[in-house]
């Protein structure tokens, strides 16, 4: 499956997903599936299905195992690669009319994200299948009884002259069908990380709350991502900082030309958001060109974003295992 990567960084997928499906906390949201089941009949008519019951340990899901490759290729498309990340699987699909990437994963807490689907289909055991119409791709979500959701997002390549949205959504639906089947299969899909992986670290413990608060002159408290592998200080619509474990493909170490805290570092940003990243170990023997990456992102809405991100990264880098090259 690991044939080519279309030059797309997996980190970009997470940014697009956040912009596509997260709504403001001031929006009115629908009653949760679990609440509906309990209030309409006094108790759920059947045992509800939570995300952990569906997938096991949320911090160690092999999201690539949720892909039904045979079903995708049954449409005449070809699965070119499937690369695991900490929080998702990035799949390259070459369909007759368009070439795309499909993300499977991106766990989220609906009580925090407050997603507003354009379509909502109740399944069994208080699980809902949701559709989101976006301008950049086709987003699908399964929302479980514990208000934890998993996403499937199909998008065309960034440099494509024309994208067949119908083909994107067809593949997104087929991939989601496979995730639904996996969720109700009573199987789990554990992933094993390599020795010395960033997965062995507690992301929220790498940066002190006081340091984050001082950087933004605000009282900020760490909030762990669903499933771990990342931590956020501050709300999504205000100045904030995020620390995330990611996988980048393929990695050019020459891009990490800055030295910070004794580690190779890359700084990329603008006057709103700045990302400071450092490479870690290769993902695995099967994926030697992919590397684990740790990124500190600062959102300040002014010209200080990179200064803040670099200052905080300088506190985090010394707490990491030594860079092996």
PDB file of C-alpha atoms in Angstrom:
ATOM      1  CA  UNK A   1       0.000   0.000   0.000  1.00  0.00           C
ATOM      2  CA  UNK A   2       2.887   2.340   0.724  1.00  0.00           C
ATOM      3  CA  UNK A   3       3.503   3.591  -2.825  1.00  0.00           C
ATOM      4  CA  UNK A   4       3.425   7.365  -2.815  1.00  0.00           C
ATOM      5  CA  UNK A   5       2.350  10.218  -0.610  1.00  0.00           C
ATOM      6  CA  UNK A   6       1.280  12.975  -3.033  1.00  0.00           C
ATOM      7  CA  UNK A   7       3.460  15.374  -1.015  1.00  0.00           C
ATOM      8  CA  UNK A   8       0.716  16.075   1.527  1.00  0.00           C
ATOM      9  CA  UNK A   9       1.637  16.556   5.178  1.00  0.00           C
ATOM     10  CA  UNK A  10      -0.610  14.771   7.623  1.00  0.00           C
ATOM     11  CA  UNK A  11      -0.437  17.716  10.004  1.00  0.00           C
ATOM     12  CA  UNK A  12      -2.422  19.782   7.523  1.00  0.00           C
ATOM     13  CA  UNK A  13      -5.346  17.391   7.685  1.00  0.00           C
ATOM     14  CA  UNK A  14      -5.918  18.054  11.367  1.00  0.00           C
ATOM     15  CA  UNK A  15      -5.977  21.814  10.774  1.00  0.00           C
ATOM     16  CA  UNK A  16      -8.568  21.479   8.006  1.00  0.00           C
ATOM     17  CA  UNK A  17     -10.732  19.216  10.115  1.00  0.00           C
ATOM     18  CA  UNK A  18     -10.689  21.619  13.015  1.00  0.00           C
ATOM     19  CA  UNK A  19     -11.770  24.456  10.763  1.00  0.00           C
ATOM     20  CA  UNK A  20     -14.390  22.349   9.033  1.00  0.00           C
ATOM     21  CA  UNK A  21     -16.353  20.861  11.878  1.00  0.00           C
ATOM     22  CA  UNK A  22     -15.822  22.849  15.084  1.00  0.00           C
ATOM     23  CA  UNK A  23     -18.511  25.404  15.868  1.00  0.00           C
ATOM     24  CA  UNK A  24     -18.612  28.256  18.330  1.00  0.00           C
ATOM     25  CA  UNK A  25     -19.612  27.430  21.883  1.00  0.00           C
ATOM     26  CA  UNK A  26     -22.388  30.000  21.628  1.00  0.00           C
ATOM     27  CA  UNK A  27     -24.258  27.930  19.051  1.00  0.00           C
ATOM     28  CA  UNK A  28     -27.327  25.989  20.140  1.00  0.00           C
ATOM     29  CA  UNK A  29     -26.623  22.261  19.824  1.00  0.00           C
ATOM     30  CA  UNK A  30     -28.897  19.270  19.542  1.00  0.00           C
ATOM     31  CA  UNK A  31     -29.616  17.052  22.508  1.00  0.00           C
ATOM     32  CA  UNK A  32     -27.100  14.225  22.757  1.00  0.00           C
ATOM     33  CA  UNK A  33     -28.049  10.729  21.523  1.00  0.00           C
ATOM     34  CA  UNK A  34     -27.641   9.304  25.016  1.00  0.00           C
ATOM     35  CA  UNK A  35     -29.853  11.989  26.545  1.00  0.00           C
ATOM     36  CA  UNK A  36     -32.489  11.466  23.879  1.00  0.00           C
ATOM     37  CA  UNK A  37     -32.595   7.734  24.507  1.00  0.00           C
ATOM     38  CA  UNK A  38     -32.904   8.169  28.251  1.00  0.00           C
ATOM     39  CA  UNK A  39     -35.534  10.917  28.205  1.00  0.00           C
ATOM     40  CA  UNK A  40     -37.786   9.506  25.520  1.00  0.00           C
ATOM     41  CA  UNK A  41     -38.311   6.066  27.069  1.00  0.00           C
ATOM     42  CA  UNK A  42     -36.979   6.458  30.603  1.00  0.00           C
ATOM     43  CA  UNK A  43     -33.995   4.247  29.708  1.00  0.00           C
ATOM     44  CA  UNK A  44     -32.176   3.178  26.547  1.00  0.00           C
ATOM     45  CA  UNK A  45     -34.032   0.364  24.762  1.00  0.00           C
ATOM     46  CA  UNK A  46     -30.758  -1.495  24.235  1.00  0.00           C
ATOM     47  CA  UNK A  47     -27.231  -1.284  25.688  1.00  0.00           C
ATOM     48  CA  UNK A  48     -25.557   1.859  24.440  1.00  0.00           C
ATOM     49  CA  UNK A  49     -22.190   1.747  22.676  1.00  0.00           C
ATOM     50  CA  UNK A  50     -19.386   3.990  23.915  1.00  0.00           C
ATOM     51  CA  UNK A  51     -16.229   4.806  22.007  1.00  0.00           C
ATOM     52  CA  UNK A  52     -14.056   2.652  24.280  1.00  0.00           C
ATOM     53  CA  UNK A  53     -16.407  -0.285  23.923  1.00  0.00           C
ATOM     54  CA  UNK A  54     -16.163   0.115  20.163  1.00  0.00           C
ATOM     55  CA  UNK A  55     -12.407   0.587  19.808  1.00  0.00           C
ATOM     56  CA  UNK A  56     -10.689  -0.182  23.108  1.00  0.00           C
ATOM     57  CA  UNK A  57      -7.964   2.120  24.447  1.00  0.00           C
ATOM     58  CA  UNK A  58      -8.555   5.444  22.668  1.00  0.00           C
ATOM     59  CA  UNK A  59      -4.878   6.315  22.993  1.00  0.00           C
ATOM     60  CA  UNK A  60      -3.743   3.263  21.044  1.00  0.00           C
ATOM     61  CA  UNK A  61      -6.160   2.696  18.159  1.00  0.00           C
ATOM     62  CA  UNK A  62      -4.755   1.439  14.871  1.00  0.00           C
ATOM     63  CA  UNK A  63      -6.995   3.645  12.744  1.00  0.00           C
ATOM     64  CA  UNK A  64      -5.619   2.086   9.558  1.00  0.00           C
ATOM     65  CA  UNK A  65      -7.207  -1.200  10.622  1.00  0.00           C
ATOM     66  CA  UNK A  66     -10.606   0.504  10.330  1.00  0.00           C
ATOM     67  CA  UNK A  67     -10.125   0.914   6.580  1.00  0.00           C
ATOM     68  CA  UNK A  68     -12.067  -1.507   4.380  1.00  0.00           C
ATOM     69  CA  UNK A  69      -9.641  -1.370   1.462  1.00  0.00           C
ATOM     70  CA  UNK A  70     -11.539  -3.983  -0.549  1.00  0.00           C
ATOM     71  CA  UNK A  71     -14.730  -1.917  -0.432  1.00  0.00           C
ATOM     72  CA  UNK A  72     -12.891   1.211  -1.584  1.00  0.00           C
ATOM     73  CA  UNK A  73     -11.221  -0.599  -4.459  1.00  0.00           C
ATOM     74  CA  UNK A  74     -14.595  -2.084  -5.377  1.00  0.00           C
ATOM     75  CA  UNK A  75     -15.494   1.377  -6.709  1.00  0.00           C
ATOM     76  CA  UNK A  76     -12.633   1.263  -9.206  1.00  0.00           C
ATOM     77  CA  UNK A  77     -10.357   3.344  -6.963  1.00  0.00           C
ATOM     78  CA  UNK A  78      -6.884   2.345  -5.787  1.00  0.00           C
ATOM     79  CA  UNK A  79      -5.575   2.662  -2.249  1.00  0.00           C
ATOM     80  CA  UNK A  80      -2.023   3.960  -2.719  1.00  0.00           C
ATOM     81  CA  UNK A  81      -0.942   4.206   0.907  1.00  0.00           C
ATOM     82  CA  UNK A  82      -2.219   4.090   4.467  1.00  0.00           C
ATOM     83  CA  UNK A  83       0.084   5.703   7.023  1.00  0.00           C
ATOM     84  CA  UNK A  84      -0.740   5.677  10.759  1.00  0.00           C
ATOM     85  CA  UNK A  85      -0.485   8.791  12.880  1.00  0.00           C
ATOM     86  CA  UNK A  86      -0.992   9.192  16.615  1.00  0.00           C
ATOM     87  CA  UNK A  87      -4.610  10.278  16.171  1.00  0.00           C
ATOM     88  CA  UNK A  88      -5.589   9.106  12.707  1.00  0.00           C
ATOM     89  CA  UNK A  89      -4.720   7.127   9.594  1.00  0.00           C
ATOM     90  CA  UNK A  90      -3.947   9.048   6.410  1.00  0.00           C
ATOM     91  CA  UNK A  91      -5.014   7.148   3.283  1.00  0.00           C
ATOM     92  CA  UNK A  92      -4.150   8.018  -0.309  1.00  0.00           C
ATOM     93  CA  UNK A  93      -6.862   7.078  -2.804  1.00  0.00           C
ATOM     94  CA  UNK A  94      -6.627   7.355  -6.580  1.00  0.00           C
ATOM     95  CA  UNK A  95     -10.145   7.320  -8.011  1.00  0.00           C
ATOM     96  CA  UNK A  96     -10.879   7.411 -11.764  1.00  0.00           C
ATOM     97  CA  UNK A  97     -11.976  11.051 -11.656  1.00  0.00           C
ATOM     98  CA  UNK A  98      -9.908  12.489  -8.810  1.00  0.00           C
ATOM     99  CA  UNK A  99      -7.021  11.802  -6.454  1.00  0.00           C
ATOM    100  CA  UNK A 100      -7.641  12.329  -2.766  1.00  0.00           C
ATOM    101  CA  UNK A 101      -6.533  11.755   0.786  1.00  0.00           C
ATOM    102  CA  UNK A 102      -8.856  10.300   3.394  1.00  0.00           C
ATOM    103  CA  UNK A 103      -8.358  10.775   7.125  1.00  0.00           C
ATOM    104  CA  UNK A 104      -9.787   8.191   9.527  1.00  0.00           C
ATOM    105  CA  UNK A 105      -9.683   9.207  13.194  1.00  0.00           C
ATOM    106  CA  UNK A 106      -9.576  12.677  14.695  1.00  0.00           C
ATOM    107  CA  UNK A 107     -11.364  11.722  17.911  1.00  0.00           C
ATOM    108  CA  UNK A 108     -13.224  14.618  19.498  1.00  0.00           C
ATOM    109  CA  UNK A 109     -15.438  15.374  22.481  1.00  0.00           C
ATOM    110  CA  UNK A 110     -18.760  16.610  21.168  1.00  0.00           C
ATOM    111  CA  UNK A 111     -19.470  18.421  24.422  1.00  0.00           C
ATOM    112  CA  UNK A 112     -16.424  20.621  23.697  1.00  0.00           C
ATOM    113  CA  UNK A 113     -16.400  20.798  19.890  1.00  0.00           C
ATOM    114  CA  UNK A 114     -20.177  21.191  19.614  1.00  0.00           C
ATOM    115  CA  UNK A 115     -20.352  19.957  16.028  1.00  0.00           C
ATOM    116  CA  UNK A 116     -23.415  20.847  14.019  1.00  0.00           C
ATOM    117  CA  UNK A 117     -24.030  18.207  11.318  1.00  0.00           C
ATOM    118  CA  UNK A 118     -25.981  18.914   8.162  1.00  0.00           C
ATOM    119  CA  UNK A 119     -27.436  15.381   8.390  1.00  0.00           C
ATOM    120  CA  UNK A 120     -27.837  13.092  11.401  1.00  0.00           C
ATOM    121  CA  UNK A 121     -28.777   9.411  11.075  1.00  0.00           C
ATOM    122  CA  UNK A 122     -29.491   7.458  14.281  1.00  0.00           C
ATOM    123  CA  UNK A 123     -27.964   3.985  14.240  1.00  0.00           C
ATOM    124  CA  UNK A 124     -28.428   1.335  16.925  1.00  0.00           C
ATOM    125  CA  UNK A 125     -27.138   1.531  20.521  1.00  0.00           C
ATOM    126  CA  UNK A 126     -27.374   5.351  20.629  1.00  0.00           C
ATOM    127  CA  UNK A 127     -24.723   5.811  17.938  1.00  0.00           C
ATOM    128  CA  UNK A 128     -25.310   8.526  15.355  1.00  0.00           C
ATOM    129  CA  UNK A 129     -23.833   8.796  11.880  1.00  0.00           C
ATOM    130  CA  UNK A 130     -23.402  12.398  10.867  1.00  0.00           C
ATOM    131  CA  UNK A 131     -22.663  14.201   7.613  1.00  0.00           C
ATOM    132  CA  UNK A 132     -20.977  17.578   7.360  1.00  0.00           C
ATOM    133  CA  UNK A 133     -21.002  19.606   4.148  1.00  0.00           C
ATOM    134  CA  UNK A 134     -17.770  21.551   3.751  1.00  0.00           C
ATOM    135  CA  UNK A 135     -16.193  23.632   1.013  1.00  0.00           C
ATOM    136  CA  UNK A 136     -12.956  21.662   1.060  1.00  0.00           C
ATOM    137  CA  UNK A 137     -14.124  18.056   1.258  1.00  0.00           C
ATOM    138  CA  UNK A 138     -16.556  15.504   2.632  1.00  0.00           C
ATOM    139  CA  UNK A 139     -16.658  14.995   6.387  1.00  0.00           C
ATOM    140  CA  UNK A 140     -18.426  12.121   8.120  1.00  0.00           C
ATOM    141  CA  UNK A 141     -18.610  11.363  11.815  1.00  0.00           C
ATOM    142  CA  UNK A 142     -19.755   8.600  14.137  1.00  0.00           C
ATOM    143  CA  UNK A 143     -20.903   9.980  17.477  1.00  0.00           C
ATOM    144  CA  UNK A 144     -21.026   7.423  20.290  1.00  0.00           C
ATOM    145  CA  UNK A 145     -23.167   7.347  23.416  1.00  0.00           C
ATOM    146  CA  UNK A 146     -20.389   8.899  25.526  1.00  0.00           C
ATOM    147  CA  UNK A 147     -20.326  11.963  23.223  1.00  0.00           C
ATOM    148  CA  UNK A 148     -16.976  10.950  21.725  1.00  0.00           C
ATOM    149  CA  UNK A 149     -16.859  11.032  17.944  1.00  0.00           C
ATOM    150  CA  UNK A 150     -14.587   9.618  15.243  1.00  0.00           C
ATOM    151  CA  UNK A 151     -14.261  11.271  11.845  1.00  0.00           C
ATOM    152  CA  UNK A 152     -13.706  10.375   8.199  1.00  0.00           C
ATOM    153  CA  UNK A 153     -12.623  13.250   5.980  1.00  0.00           C
ATOM    154  CA  UNK A 154     -11.968  13.048   2.223  1.00  0.00           C
ATOM    155  CA  UNK A 155     -10.353  15.943   0.376  1.00  0.00           C
ATOM    156  CA  UNK A 156      -8.776  16.460  -3.023  1.00  0.00           C
ATOM    157  CA  UNK A 157      -5.113  17.245  -3.444  1.00  0.00           C
ATOM    158  CA  UNK A 158      -4.186  20.841  -2.796  1.00  0.00           C
ATOM    159  CA  UNK A 159      -2.669  21.392  -6.237  1.00  0.00           C
ATOM    160  CA  UNK A 160      -5.439  19.636  -8.173  1.00  0.00           C
ATOM    161  CA  UNK A 161      -6.925  21.728 -10.980  1.00  0.00           C
ATOM    162  CA  UNK A 162     -10.351  20.191 -10.497  1.00  0.00           C
ATOM    163  CA  UNK A 163     -11.795  17.987  -7.752  1.00  0.00           C
ATOM    164  CA  UNK A 164     -14.747  15.637  -8.230  1.00  0.00           C
ATOM    165  CA  UNK A 165     -16.725  16.293  -5.061  1.00  0.00           C
ATOM    166  CA  UNK A 166     -19.165  13.502  -5.845  1.00  0.00           C
ATOM    167  CA  UNK A 167     -16.292  11.022  -5.975  1.00  0.00           C
ATOM    168  CA  UNK A 168     -14.859  12.391  -2.726  1.00  0.00           C
ATOM    169  CA  UNK A 169     -18.143  11.960  -0.898  1.00  0.00           C
ATOM    170  CA  UNK A 170     -18.707   8.502  -2.341  1.00  0.00           C
ATOM    171  CA  UNK A 171     -15.342   7.328  -0.992  1.00  0.00           C
ATOM    172  CA  UNK A 172     -15.989   9.071   2.341  1.00  0.00           C
ATOM    173  CA  UNK A 173     -19.281   7.197   2.667  1.00  0.00           C
ATOM    174  CA  UNK A 174     -17.703   3.846   1.814  1.00  0.00           C
ATOM    175  CA  UNK A 175     -14.862   4.358   4.274  1.00  0.00           C
ATOM    176  CA  UNK A 176     -17.396   5.367   6.935  1.00  0.00           C
ATOM    177  CA  UNK A 177     -19.356   2.182   6.233  1.00  0.00           C
ATOM    178  CA  UNK A 178     -16.225   0.253   7.152  1.00  0.00           C
ATOM    179  CA  UNK A 179     -15.732   2.223  10.350  1.00  0.00           C
ATOM    180  CA  UNK A 180     -19.355   1.553  11.320  1.00  0.00           C
ATOM    181  CA  UNK A 181     -18.873  -2.169  10.744  1.00  0.00           C
ATOM    182  CA  UNK A 182     -15.672  -2.159  12.795  1.00  0.00           C
ATOM    183  CA  UNK A 183     -17.310  -0.222  15.632  1.00  0.00           C
ATOM    184  CA  UNK A 184     -20.135  -2.740  15.972  1.00  0.00           C
ATOM    185  CA  UNK A 185     -17.944  -5.811  15.450  1.00  0.00           C
ATOM    186  CA  UNK A 186     -17.086  -6.306  19.156  1.00  0.00           C
ATOM    187  CA  UNK A 187     -13.408  -6.285  18.182  1.00  0.00           C
ATOM    188  CA  UNK A 188     -10.735  -3.816  19.216  1.00  0.00           C
ATOM    189  CA  UNK A 189      -7.957  -2.474  17.018  1.00  0.00           C
ATOM    190  CA  UNK A 190      -4.858  -1.912  19.178  1.00  0.00           C
ATOM    191  CA  UNK A 191      -1.752  -0.200  17.869  1.00  0.00           C
ATOM    192  CA  UNK A 192       1.785  -0.792  19.106  1.00  0.00           C
ATOM    193  CA  UNK A 193       4.152   2.175  19.098  1.00  0.00           C
ATOM    194  CA  UNK A 194       7.897   1.873  18.545  1.00  0.00           C
ATOM    195  CA  UNK A 195      10.386   1.861  21.386  1.00  0.00           C
ATOM    196  CA  UNK A 196      11.122   5.407  22.493  1.00  0.00           C
ATOM    197  CA  UNK A 197       8.010   6.785  20.789  1.00  0.00           C
ATOM    198  CA  UNK A 198       6.541  10.109  21.817  1.00  0.00           C
ATOM    199  CA  UNK A 199       3.504   8.031  22.784  1.00  0.00           C
ATOM    200  CA  UNK A 200       5.394   7.125  25.958  1.00  0.00           C
ATOM    201  CA  UNK A 201       5.227  10.770  27.076  1.00  0.00           C
ATOM    202  CA  UNK A 202       2.395  12.670  28.745  1.00  0.00           C
ATOM    203  CA  UNK A 203       1.876  15.659  26.464  1.00  0.00           C
ATOM    204  CA  UNK A 204       0.266  17.807  29.156  1.00  0.00           C
ATOM    205  CA  UNK A 205       3.206  17.206  31.507  1.00  0.00           C
ATOM    206  CA  UNK A 206       5.709  18.642  29.023  1.00  0.00           C
ATOM    207  CA  UNK A 207       4.607  22.226  29.609  1.00  0.00           C
ATOM    208  CA  UNK A 208       3.694  23.787  32.935  1.00  0.00           C
ATOM    209  CA  UNK A 209       0.338  25.526  33.249  1.00  0.00           C
ATOM    210  CA  UNK A 210       2.144  28.505  34.774  1.00  0.00           C
ATOM    211  CA  UNK A 211       4.419  28.851  31.757  1.00  0.00           C
ATOM    212  CA  UNK A 212       1.481  28.774  29.356  1.00  0.00           C
ATOM    213  CA  UNK A 213      -0.449  31.238  31.517  1.00  0.00           C
ATOM    214  CA  UNK A 214       2.488  33.641  31.714  1.00  0.00           C
ATOM    215  CA  UNK A 215       2.948  33.565  27.955  1.00  0.00           C
ATOM    216  CA  UNK A 216      -0.613  34.768  27.407  1.00  0.00           C
ATOM    217  CA  UNK A 217      -1.055  36.778  30.588  1.00  0.00           C
ATOM    218  CA  UNK A 218      -4.061  34.640  31.411  1.00  0.00           C
ATOM    219  CA  UNK A 219      -4.953  31.788  33.765  1.00  0.00           C
ATOM    220  CA  UNK A 220      -4.760  28.726  31.508  1.00  0.00           C
ATOM    221  CA  UNK A 221      -5.216  25.070  32.439  1.00  0.00           C
ATOM    222  CA  UNK A 222      -4.113  22.068  30.379  1.00  0.00           C
ATOM    223  CA  UNK A 223      -6.791  20.129  28.512  1.00  0.00           C
ATOM    224  CA  UNK A 224      -5.764  16.753  27.095  1.00  0.00           C
ATOM    225  CA  UNK A 225      -6.860  15.723  23.622  1.00  0.00           C
ATOM    226  CA  UNK A 226      -9.287  12.824  23.404  1.00  0.00           C
ATOM    227  CA  UNK A 227      -7.068   9.744  23.398  1.00  0.00           C
ATOM    228  CA  UNK A 228      -4.028  11.748  24.478  1.00  0.00           C
ATOM    229  CA  UNK A 229      -1.000  12.575  22.285  1.00  0.00           C
ATOM    230  CA  UNK A 230      -1.716  16.269  22.576  1.00  0.00           C
ATOM    231  CA  UNK A 231      -2.620  19.041  24.987  1.00  0.00           C
ATOM    232  CA  UNK A 232      -4.223  22.469  24.689  1.00  0.00           C
ATOM    233  CA  UNK A 233      -4.064  25.523  26.919  1.00  0.00           C
ATOM    234  CA  UNK A 234      -6.854  27.996  26.250  1.00  0.00           C
ATOM    235  CA  UNK A 235     -10.139  27.915  24.269  1.00  0.00           C
ATOM    236  CA  UNK A 236     -10.154  27.424  20.463  1.00  0.00           C
ATOM    237  CA  UNK A 237     -11.477  30.927  19.771  1.00  0.00           C
ATOM    238  CA  UNK A 238      -9.001  32.857  21.936  1.00  0.00           C
ATOM    239  CA  UNK A 239      -5.204  33.123  22.261  1.00  0.00           C
ATOM    240  CA  UNK A 240      -3.959  29.668  23.100  1.00  0.00           C
ATOM    241  CA  UNK A 241      -1.154  27.149  22.802  1.00  0.00           C
ATOM    242  CA  UNK A 242      -1.267  23.532  21.694  1.00  0.00           C
ATOM    243  CA  UNK A 243       1.289  20.764  21.991  1.00  0.00           C
ATOM    244  CA  UNK A 244       0.778  17.851  19.600  1.00  0.00           C
ATOM    245  CA  UNK A 245       2.444  14.559  18.685  1.00  0.00           C
ATOM    246  CA  UNK A 246       2.206  14.009  14.942  1.00  0.00           C
ATOM    247  CA  UNK A 247       3.638  12.034  12.030  1.00  0.00           C
ATOM    248  CA  UNK A 248       4.998  13.861   9.020  1.00  0.00           C
ATOM    249  CA  UNK A 249       5.657  12.301   5.648  1.00  0.00           C
ATOM    250  CA  UNK A 250       8.159  12.314   4.158  1.00  0.00           C
ATOM    251  CA  UNK A 251      10.464  14.344   6.403  1.00  0.00           C
ATOM    252  CA  UNK A 252      13.295  16.496   5.074  1.00  0.00           C
ATOM    253  CA  UNK A 253      15.538  17.079   8.087  1.00  0.00           C
ATOM    254  CA  UNK A 254      17.145  20.024   6.297  1.00  0.00           C
ATOM    255  CA  UNK A 255      13.936  21.954   6.951  1.00  0.00           C
ATOM    256  CA  UNK A 256      14.732  21.812  10.675  1.00  0.00           C
ATOM    257  CA  UNK A 257      17.662  24.190  10.313  1.00  0.00           C
ATOM    258  CA  UNK A 258      17.138  26.200  13.509  1.00  0.00           C
ATOM    259  CA  UNK A 259      18.725  25.021  16.758  1.00  0.00           C
ATOM    260  CA  UNK A 260      16.573  25.408  19.849  1.00  0.00           C
ATOM    261  CA  UNK A 261      17.275  23.766  23.176  1.00  0.00           C
ATOM    262  CA  UNK A 262      19.869  21.577  21.509  1.00  0.00           C
ATOM    263  CA  UNK A 263      17.384  20.114  19.026  1.00  0.00           C
ATOM    264  CA  UNK A 264      16.807  20.696  15.292  1.00  0.00           C
ATOM    265  CA  UNK A 265      13.791  22.962  14.925  1.00  0.00           C
ATOM    266  CA  UNK A 266      11.505  24.313  12.220  1.00  0.00           C
ATOM    267  CA  UNK A 267       9.545  27.543  12.653  1.00  0.00           C
ATOM    268  CA  UNK A 268       6.589  28.285  10.376  1.00  0.00           C
ATOM    269  CA  UNK A 269       3.835  30.802  10.906  1.00  0.00           C
ATOM    270  CA  UNK A 270       2.192  34.150  10.376  1.00  0.00           C
ATOM    271  CA  UNK A 271       0.716  36.901  12.509  1.00  0.00           C
ATOM    272  CA  UNK A 272      -2.100  34.671  13.745  1.00  0.00           C
ATOM    273  CA  UNK A 273      -0.589  31.238  14.290  1.00  0.00           C
ATOM    274  CA  UNK A 274       2.955  29.923  14.565  1.00  0.00           C
ATOM    275  CA  UNK A 275       4.154  26.312  14.705  1.00  0.00           C
ATOM    276  CA  UNK A 276       7.518  25.312  16.135  1.00  0.00           C
ATOM    277  CA  UNK A 277       8.386  21.663  15.472  1.00  0.00           C
ATOM    278  CA  UNK A 278      11.167  19.208  16.207  1.00  0.00           C
ATOM    279  CA  UNK A 279      11.659  15.733  14.683  1.00  0.00           C
ATOM    280  CA  UNK A 280      11.852  12.531  16.675  1.00  0.00           C
ATOM    281  CA  UNK A 281      12.359   8.890  15.684  1.00  0.00           C
ATOM    282  CA  UNK A 282      11.285   7.310  12.356  1.00  0.00           C
ATOM    283  CA  UNK A 283       7.755   5.964  12.500  1.00  0.00           C
ATOM    284  CA  UNK A 284       8.798   2.327  11.932  1.00  0.00           C
ATOM    285  CA  UNK A 285      10.869   0.075   9.713  1.00  0.00           C
ATOM    286  CA  UNK A 286       7.900  -0.094   7.357  1.00  0.00           C
ATOM    287  CA  UNK A 287       7.816   3.703   7.095  1.00  0.00           C
ATOM    288  CA  UNK A 288      11.458   4.874   7.269  1.00  0.00           C
ATOM    289  CA  UNK A 289      10.759   8.232   5.586  1.00  0.00           C
ATOM    290  CA  UNK A 290       8.033   9.155   8.073  1.00  0.00           C
ATOM    291  CA  UNK A 291       9.000  10.595  11.431  1.00  0.00           C
ATOM    292  CA  UNK A 292       7.287  11.405  14.659  1.00  0.00           C
ATOM    293  CA  UNK A 293       7.137  15.156  15.109  1.00  0.00           C
ATOM    294  CA  UNK A 294       6.383  17.253  18.169  1.00  0.00           C
ATOM    295  CA  UNK A 295       4.838  20.639  17.457  1.00  0.00           C
ATOM    296  CA  UNK A 296       4.138  23.579  19.736  1.00  0.00           C
ATOM    297  CA  UNK A 297       1.575  25.926  18.188  1.00  0.00           C
ATOM    298  CA  UNK A 298       0.771  29.388  19.483  1.00  0.00           C
ATOM    299  CA  UNK A 299      -2.247  31.409  18.377  1.00  0.00           C
ATOM    300  CA  UNK A 300      -2.003  35.048  19.440  1.00  0.00           C
ATOM    301  CA  UNK A 301      -3.831  37.000  16.692  1.00  0.00           C
ATOM    302  CA  UNK A 302      -0.872  39.376  16.524  1.00  0.00           C
ATOM    303  CA  UNK A 303       2.788  39.485  15.503  1.00  0.00           C
ATOM    304  CA  UNK A 304       4.016  37.767  18.684  1.00  0.00           C
ATOM    305  CA  UNK A 305       2.872  34.247  17.725  1.00  0.00           C
ATOM    306  CA  UNK A 306       6.294  32.909  16.764  1.00  0.00           C
ATOM    307  CA  UNK A 307       8.011  34.570  19.734  1.00  0.00           C
ATOM    308  CA  UNK A 308       5.555  32.882  22.097  1.00  0.00           C
ATOM    309  CA  UNK A 309       5.796  29.505  20.344  1.00  0.00           C
ATOM    310  CA  UNK A 310       9.605  29.546  20.361  1.00  0.00           C
ATOM    311  CA  UNK A 311       9.767  30.553  24.024  1.00  0.00           C
ATOM    312  CA  UNK A 312       7.452  27.718  25.019  1.00  0.00           C
ATOM    313  CA  UNK A 313       9.210  25.203  22.764  1.00  0.00           C
ATOM    314  CA  UNK A 314      12.481  26.127  24.467  1.00  0.00           C
ATOM    315  CA  UNK A 315      10.910  24.910  27.724  1.00  0.00           C
ATOM    316  CA  UNK A 316       9.588  21.686  26.180  1.00  0.00           C
ATOM    317  CA  UNK A 317      12.543  20.510  24.080  1.00  0.00           C
ATOM    318  CA  UNK A 318      14.851  19.749  27.069  1.00  0.00           C
ATOM    319  CA  UNK A 319      12.184  17.395  28.445  1.00  0.00           C
ATOM    320  CA  UNK A 320      12.260  15.234  25.314  1.00  0.00           C
ATOM    321  CA  UNK A 321      14.447  12.197  24.651  1.00  0.00           C
ATOM    322  CA  UNK A 322      17.682  13.053  22.871  1.00  0.00           C
ATOM    323  CA  UNK A 323      17.408  13.467  19.098  1.00  0.00           C
ATOM    324  CA  UNK A 324      18.958  10.423  17.400  1.00  0.00           C
ATOM    325  CA  UNK A 325      19.408  11.899  13.943  1.00  0.00           C
TER     326      UNK A 325
END
